[in-house]
mmCIF file of C-alpha atoms and ligand atoms in Angstrom:
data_model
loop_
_atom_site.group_PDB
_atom_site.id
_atom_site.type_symbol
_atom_site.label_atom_id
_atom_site.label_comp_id
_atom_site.label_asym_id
_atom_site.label_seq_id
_atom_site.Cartn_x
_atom_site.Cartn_y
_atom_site.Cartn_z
ATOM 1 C CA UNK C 1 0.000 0.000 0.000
ATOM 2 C CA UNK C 2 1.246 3.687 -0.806
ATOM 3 C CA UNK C 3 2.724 5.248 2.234
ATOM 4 C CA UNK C 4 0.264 8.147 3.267
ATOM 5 C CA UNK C 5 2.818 9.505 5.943
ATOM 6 C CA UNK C 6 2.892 13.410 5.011
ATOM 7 C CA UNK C 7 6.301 15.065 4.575
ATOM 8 C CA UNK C 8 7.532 18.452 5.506
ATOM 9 C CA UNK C 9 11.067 20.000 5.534
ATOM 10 C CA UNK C 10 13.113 21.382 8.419
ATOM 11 C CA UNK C 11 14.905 24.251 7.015
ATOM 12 C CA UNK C 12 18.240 22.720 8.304
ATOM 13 C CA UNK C 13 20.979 20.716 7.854
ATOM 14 C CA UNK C 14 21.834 19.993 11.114
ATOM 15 C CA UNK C 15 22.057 16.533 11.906
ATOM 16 C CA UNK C 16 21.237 16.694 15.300
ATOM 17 C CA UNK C 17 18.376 19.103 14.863
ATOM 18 C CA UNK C 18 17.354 16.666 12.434
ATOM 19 C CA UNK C 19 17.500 13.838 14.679
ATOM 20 C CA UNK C 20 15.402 15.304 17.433
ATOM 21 C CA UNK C 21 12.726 16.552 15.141
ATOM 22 C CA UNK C 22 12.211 13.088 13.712
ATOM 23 C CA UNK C 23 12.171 11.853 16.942
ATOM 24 C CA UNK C 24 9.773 14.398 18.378
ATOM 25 C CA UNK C 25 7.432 13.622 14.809
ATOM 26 C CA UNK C 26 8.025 9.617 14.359
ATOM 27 C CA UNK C 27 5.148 7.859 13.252
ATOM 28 C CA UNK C 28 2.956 10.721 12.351
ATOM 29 C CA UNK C 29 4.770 12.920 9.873
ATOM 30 C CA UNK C 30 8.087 12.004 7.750
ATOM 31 C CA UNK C 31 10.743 15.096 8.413
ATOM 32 C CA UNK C 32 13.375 15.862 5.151
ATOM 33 C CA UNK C 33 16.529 18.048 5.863
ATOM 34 C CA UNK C 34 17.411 20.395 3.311
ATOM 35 C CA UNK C 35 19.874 18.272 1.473
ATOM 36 C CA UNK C 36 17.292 15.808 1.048
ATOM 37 C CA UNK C 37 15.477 17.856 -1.268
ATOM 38 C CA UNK C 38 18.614 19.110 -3.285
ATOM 39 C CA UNK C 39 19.211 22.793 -1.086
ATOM 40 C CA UNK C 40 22.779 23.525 -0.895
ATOM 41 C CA UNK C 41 21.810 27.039 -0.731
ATOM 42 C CA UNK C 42 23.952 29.101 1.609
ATOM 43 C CA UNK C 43 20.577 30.916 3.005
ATOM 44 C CA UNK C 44 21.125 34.258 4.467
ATOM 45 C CA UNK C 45 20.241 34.941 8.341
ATOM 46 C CA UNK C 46 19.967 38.577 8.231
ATOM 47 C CA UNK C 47 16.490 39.768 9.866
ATOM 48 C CA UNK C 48 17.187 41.787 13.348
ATOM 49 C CA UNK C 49 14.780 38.959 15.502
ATOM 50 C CA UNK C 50 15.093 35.250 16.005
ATOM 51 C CA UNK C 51 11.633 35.721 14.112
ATOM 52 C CA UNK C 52 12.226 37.419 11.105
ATOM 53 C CA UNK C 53 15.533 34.905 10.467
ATOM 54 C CA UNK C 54 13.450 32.194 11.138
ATOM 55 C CA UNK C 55 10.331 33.314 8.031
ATOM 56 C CA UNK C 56 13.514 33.735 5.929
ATOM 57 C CA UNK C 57 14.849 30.347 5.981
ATOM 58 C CA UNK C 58 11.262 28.978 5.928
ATOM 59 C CA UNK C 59 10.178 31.397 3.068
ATOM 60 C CA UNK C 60 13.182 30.247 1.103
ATOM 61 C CA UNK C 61 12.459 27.309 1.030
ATOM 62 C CA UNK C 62 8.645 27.393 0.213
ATOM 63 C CA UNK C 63 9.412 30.040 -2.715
ATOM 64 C CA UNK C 64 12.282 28.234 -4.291
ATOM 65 C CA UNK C 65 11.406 24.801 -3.999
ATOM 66 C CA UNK C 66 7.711 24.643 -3.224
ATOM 67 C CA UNK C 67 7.523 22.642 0.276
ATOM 68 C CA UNK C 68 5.693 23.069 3.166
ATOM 69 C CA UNK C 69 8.204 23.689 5.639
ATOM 70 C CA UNK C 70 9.801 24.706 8.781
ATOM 71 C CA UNK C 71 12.888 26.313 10.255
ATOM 72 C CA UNK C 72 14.512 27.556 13.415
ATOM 73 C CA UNK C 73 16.604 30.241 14.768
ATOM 74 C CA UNK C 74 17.423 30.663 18.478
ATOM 75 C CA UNK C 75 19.503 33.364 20.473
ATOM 76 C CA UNK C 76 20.901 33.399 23.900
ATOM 77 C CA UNK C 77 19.642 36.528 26.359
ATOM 78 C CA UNK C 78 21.582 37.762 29.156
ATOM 79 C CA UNK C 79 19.498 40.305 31.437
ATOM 80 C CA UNK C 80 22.418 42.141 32.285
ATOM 81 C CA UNK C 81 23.989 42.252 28.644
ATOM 82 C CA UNK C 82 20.351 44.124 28.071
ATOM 83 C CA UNK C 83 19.542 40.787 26.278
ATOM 84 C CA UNK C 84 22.794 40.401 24.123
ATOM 85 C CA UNK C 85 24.058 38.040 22.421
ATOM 86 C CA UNK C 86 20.564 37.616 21.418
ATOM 87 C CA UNK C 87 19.921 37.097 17.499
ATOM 88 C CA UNK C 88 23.917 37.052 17.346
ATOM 89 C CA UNK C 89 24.582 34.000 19.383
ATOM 90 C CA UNK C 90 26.423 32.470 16.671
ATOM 91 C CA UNK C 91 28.883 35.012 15.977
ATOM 92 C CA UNK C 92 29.012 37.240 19.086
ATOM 93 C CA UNK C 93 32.667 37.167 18.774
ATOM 94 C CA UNK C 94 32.859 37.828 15.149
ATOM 95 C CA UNK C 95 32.108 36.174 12.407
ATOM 96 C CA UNK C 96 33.628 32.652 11.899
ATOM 97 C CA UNK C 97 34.037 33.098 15.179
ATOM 98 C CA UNK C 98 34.338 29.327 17.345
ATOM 99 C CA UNK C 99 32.054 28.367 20.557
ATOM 100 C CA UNK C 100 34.726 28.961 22.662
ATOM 101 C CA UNK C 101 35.431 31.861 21.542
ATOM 102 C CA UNK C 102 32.047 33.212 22.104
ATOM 103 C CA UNK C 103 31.868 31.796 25.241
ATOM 104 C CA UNK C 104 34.606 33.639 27.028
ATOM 105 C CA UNK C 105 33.668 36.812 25.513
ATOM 106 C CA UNK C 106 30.508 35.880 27.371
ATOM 107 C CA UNK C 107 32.159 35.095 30.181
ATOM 108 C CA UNK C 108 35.035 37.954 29.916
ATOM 109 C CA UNK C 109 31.632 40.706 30.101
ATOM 110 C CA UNK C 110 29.961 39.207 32.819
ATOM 111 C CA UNK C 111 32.847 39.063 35.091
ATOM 112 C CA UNK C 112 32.155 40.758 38.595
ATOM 113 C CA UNK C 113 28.416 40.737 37.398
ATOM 114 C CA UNK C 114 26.144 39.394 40.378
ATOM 115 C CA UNK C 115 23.008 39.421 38.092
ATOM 116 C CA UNK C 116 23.868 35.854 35.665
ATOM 117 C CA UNK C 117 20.452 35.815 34.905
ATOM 118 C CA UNK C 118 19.802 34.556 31.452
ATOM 119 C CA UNK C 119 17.176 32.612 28.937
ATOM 120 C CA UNK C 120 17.321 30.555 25.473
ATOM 121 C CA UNK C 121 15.105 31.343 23.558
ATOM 122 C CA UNK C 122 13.714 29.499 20.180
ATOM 123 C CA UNK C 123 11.233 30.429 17.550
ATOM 124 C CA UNK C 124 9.854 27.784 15.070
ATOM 125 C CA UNK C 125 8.232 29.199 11.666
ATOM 126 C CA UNK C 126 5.796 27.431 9.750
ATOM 127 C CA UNK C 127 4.469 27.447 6.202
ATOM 128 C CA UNK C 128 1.737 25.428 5.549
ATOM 129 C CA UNK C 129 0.422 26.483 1.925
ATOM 130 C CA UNK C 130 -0.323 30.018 1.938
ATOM 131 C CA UNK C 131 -0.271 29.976 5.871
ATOM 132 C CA UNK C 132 2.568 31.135 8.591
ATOM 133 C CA UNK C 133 2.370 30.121 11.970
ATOM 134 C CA UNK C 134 4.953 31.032 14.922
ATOM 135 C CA UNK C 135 5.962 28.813 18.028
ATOM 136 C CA UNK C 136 8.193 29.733 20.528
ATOM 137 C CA UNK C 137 10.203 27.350 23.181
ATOM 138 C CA UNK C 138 11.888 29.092 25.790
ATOM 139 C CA UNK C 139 14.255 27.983 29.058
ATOM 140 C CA UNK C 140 15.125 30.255 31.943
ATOM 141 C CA UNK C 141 18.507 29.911 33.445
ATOM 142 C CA UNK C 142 21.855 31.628 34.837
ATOM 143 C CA UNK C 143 25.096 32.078 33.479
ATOM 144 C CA UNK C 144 27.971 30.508 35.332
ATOM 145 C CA UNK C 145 31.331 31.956 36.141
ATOM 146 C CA UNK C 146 33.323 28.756 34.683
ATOM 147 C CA UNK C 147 32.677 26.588 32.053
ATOM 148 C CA UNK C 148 31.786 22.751 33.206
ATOM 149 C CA UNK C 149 30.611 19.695 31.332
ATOM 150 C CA UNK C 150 31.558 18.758 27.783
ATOM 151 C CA UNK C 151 27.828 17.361 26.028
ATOM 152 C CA UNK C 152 25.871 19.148 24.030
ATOM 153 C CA UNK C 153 27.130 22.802 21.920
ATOM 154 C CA UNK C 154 27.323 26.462 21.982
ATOM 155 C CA UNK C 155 27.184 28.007 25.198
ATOM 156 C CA UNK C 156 25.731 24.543 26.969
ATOM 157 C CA UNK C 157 29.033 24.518 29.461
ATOM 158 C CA UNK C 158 28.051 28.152 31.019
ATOM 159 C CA UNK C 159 24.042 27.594 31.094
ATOM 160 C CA UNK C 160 22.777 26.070 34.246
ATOM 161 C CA UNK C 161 18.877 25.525 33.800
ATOM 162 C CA UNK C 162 16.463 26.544 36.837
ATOM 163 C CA UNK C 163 16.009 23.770 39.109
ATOM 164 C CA UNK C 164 19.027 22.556 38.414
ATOM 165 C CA UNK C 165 22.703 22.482 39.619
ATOM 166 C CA UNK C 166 24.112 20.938 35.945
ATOM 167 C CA UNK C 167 25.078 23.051 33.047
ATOM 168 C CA UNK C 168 22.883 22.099 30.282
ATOM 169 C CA UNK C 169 26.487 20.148 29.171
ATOM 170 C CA UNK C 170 26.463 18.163 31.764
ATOM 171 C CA UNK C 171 23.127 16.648 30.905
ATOM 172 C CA UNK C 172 22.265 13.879 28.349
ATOM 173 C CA UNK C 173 20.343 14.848 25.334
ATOM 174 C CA UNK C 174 17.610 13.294 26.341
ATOM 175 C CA UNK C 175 17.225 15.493 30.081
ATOM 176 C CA UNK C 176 18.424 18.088 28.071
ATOM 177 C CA UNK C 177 15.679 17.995 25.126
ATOM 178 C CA UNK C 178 13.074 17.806 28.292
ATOM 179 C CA UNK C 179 13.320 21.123 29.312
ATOM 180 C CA UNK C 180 14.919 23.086 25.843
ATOM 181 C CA UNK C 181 14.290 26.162 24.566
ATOM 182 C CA UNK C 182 14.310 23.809 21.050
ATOM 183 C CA UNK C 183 12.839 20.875 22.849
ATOM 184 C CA UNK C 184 9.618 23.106 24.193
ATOM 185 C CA UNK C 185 9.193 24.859 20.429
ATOM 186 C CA UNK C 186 9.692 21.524 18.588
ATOM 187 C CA UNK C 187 6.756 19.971 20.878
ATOM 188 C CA UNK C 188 4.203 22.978 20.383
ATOM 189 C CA UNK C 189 4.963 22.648 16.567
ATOM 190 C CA UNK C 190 4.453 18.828 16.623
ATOM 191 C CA UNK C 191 1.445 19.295 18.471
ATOM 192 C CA UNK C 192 0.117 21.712 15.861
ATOM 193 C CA UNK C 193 0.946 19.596 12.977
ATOM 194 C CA UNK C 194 -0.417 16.233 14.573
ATOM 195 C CA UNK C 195 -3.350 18.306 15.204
ATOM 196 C CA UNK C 196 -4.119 19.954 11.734
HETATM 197 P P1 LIG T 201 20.717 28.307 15.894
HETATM 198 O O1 LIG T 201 19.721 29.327 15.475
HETATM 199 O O2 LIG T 201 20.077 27.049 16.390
HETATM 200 O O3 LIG T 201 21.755 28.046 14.843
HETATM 201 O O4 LIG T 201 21.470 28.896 17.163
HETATM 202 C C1 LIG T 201 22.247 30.077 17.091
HETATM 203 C C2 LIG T 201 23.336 29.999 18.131
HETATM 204 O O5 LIG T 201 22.757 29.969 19.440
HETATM 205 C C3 LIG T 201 24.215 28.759 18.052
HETATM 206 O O6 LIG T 201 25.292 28.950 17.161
HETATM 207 C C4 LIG T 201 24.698 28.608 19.481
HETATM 208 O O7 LIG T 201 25.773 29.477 19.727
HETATM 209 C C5 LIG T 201 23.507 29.112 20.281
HETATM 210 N N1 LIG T 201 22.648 27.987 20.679
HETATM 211 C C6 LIG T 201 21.488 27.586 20.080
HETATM 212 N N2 LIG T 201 20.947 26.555 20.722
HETATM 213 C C7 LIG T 201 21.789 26.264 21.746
HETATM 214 C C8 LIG T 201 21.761 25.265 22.756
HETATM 215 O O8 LIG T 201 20.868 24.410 22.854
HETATM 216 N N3 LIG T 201 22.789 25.290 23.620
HETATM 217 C C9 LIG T 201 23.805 26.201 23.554
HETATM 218 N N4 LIG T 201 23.879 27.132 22.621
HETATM 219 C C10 LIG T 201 22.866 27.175 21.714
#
């Protein structure tokens, strides 16, 4: 029998965000990475908000190659950095710029600083047909003075979660995904598309 499973693209080639979208969708709709359909494109990331970078990527992809679709962007926000890195998180030390680079820069500002308050933040676009839809994930946390743990990416070795006394590196991916920024958008997307 033809396989009825419907099919949408993740603006990404990331294989982990890959991964853990499949994972988050199995069963209920098939997930194809940008290579898969045949997008090499080098797809520029150059709105002001998580939001408008995210439509980009998810328009792109829609207007050049006709899929429903959906795509990412997430930034870091540190209260007393009046929310920086922010939509920069990737290249808050310059461009080509390495984690580690970014992350003592990060840590180099907020040295002496007593508020380490600080959130992830991810926005998931949409397009279904003609229609855009928004979800947002979200995790509240503080910035530590040292680095500690060696799982996960970015600034994972200087974010400690609420409720919790481990950096997000020090956590598997699994208790990790639980509480995400990524992990909390991803599940209000999947529950929108299981739903419609
Ligand atoms: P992207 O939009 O997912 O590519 O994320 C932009 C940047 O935010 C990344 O290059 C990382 O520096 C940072 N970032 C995103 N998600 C995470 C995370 O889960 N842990 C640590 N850093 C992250």
């Amino acid at each position: 029998m033809e396989n009825k499973e419907p099919t949408i693209v993740f603006a990404t080639n990331n294989a982990h965000k890959i991964e853990e979208a499949r994972e988050i969708l199995r069963g209920k709709i098939k997930v194809k990475s940008l290579s898969d359909i045949g997008c090499h494109d080098d797809i520029p990331e150059t709105a002001e908000t998580l939001t408008g970078n995210a439509l980009i990527k998810a328009r792109w992809v829609k207007e050049k190659y006709g899929y429903d679709c959906f795509a990412d962007d997430t930034g870091l926000m540190v209260e007393a950095l009046g929310g920086a890195p922010g939509v920069y998180s990737a290249r808050y030390a310059g461009d080509h710029c390495s984690p580690v680079d970014n992350i003592k820069l990060l840590l180099e500002k907020m040295e002496g600083e007593k508020n380490r308050k600080a959130k992830f933040v991810t926005v998931v676009a949409l397009i279904l047909g003609d229609n855009e839809y928004i979800f947002e994930g979200e995790v509240k946390g503080l910035i530590s003075e040292t680095h500690s743990g060696v799982n996960g990416f970015g600034y994972d070795p200087v974010f400690v979660p609420e409720n919790s006394s481990l950096s997000f590196a020090e956590m598997t991916s699994e208790d990790k995904n639980a509480i995400s920024h990524r992990g909390r958008a991803m599940r209000k997307l999947a529950d929108f598309l299981t739903r419609n």
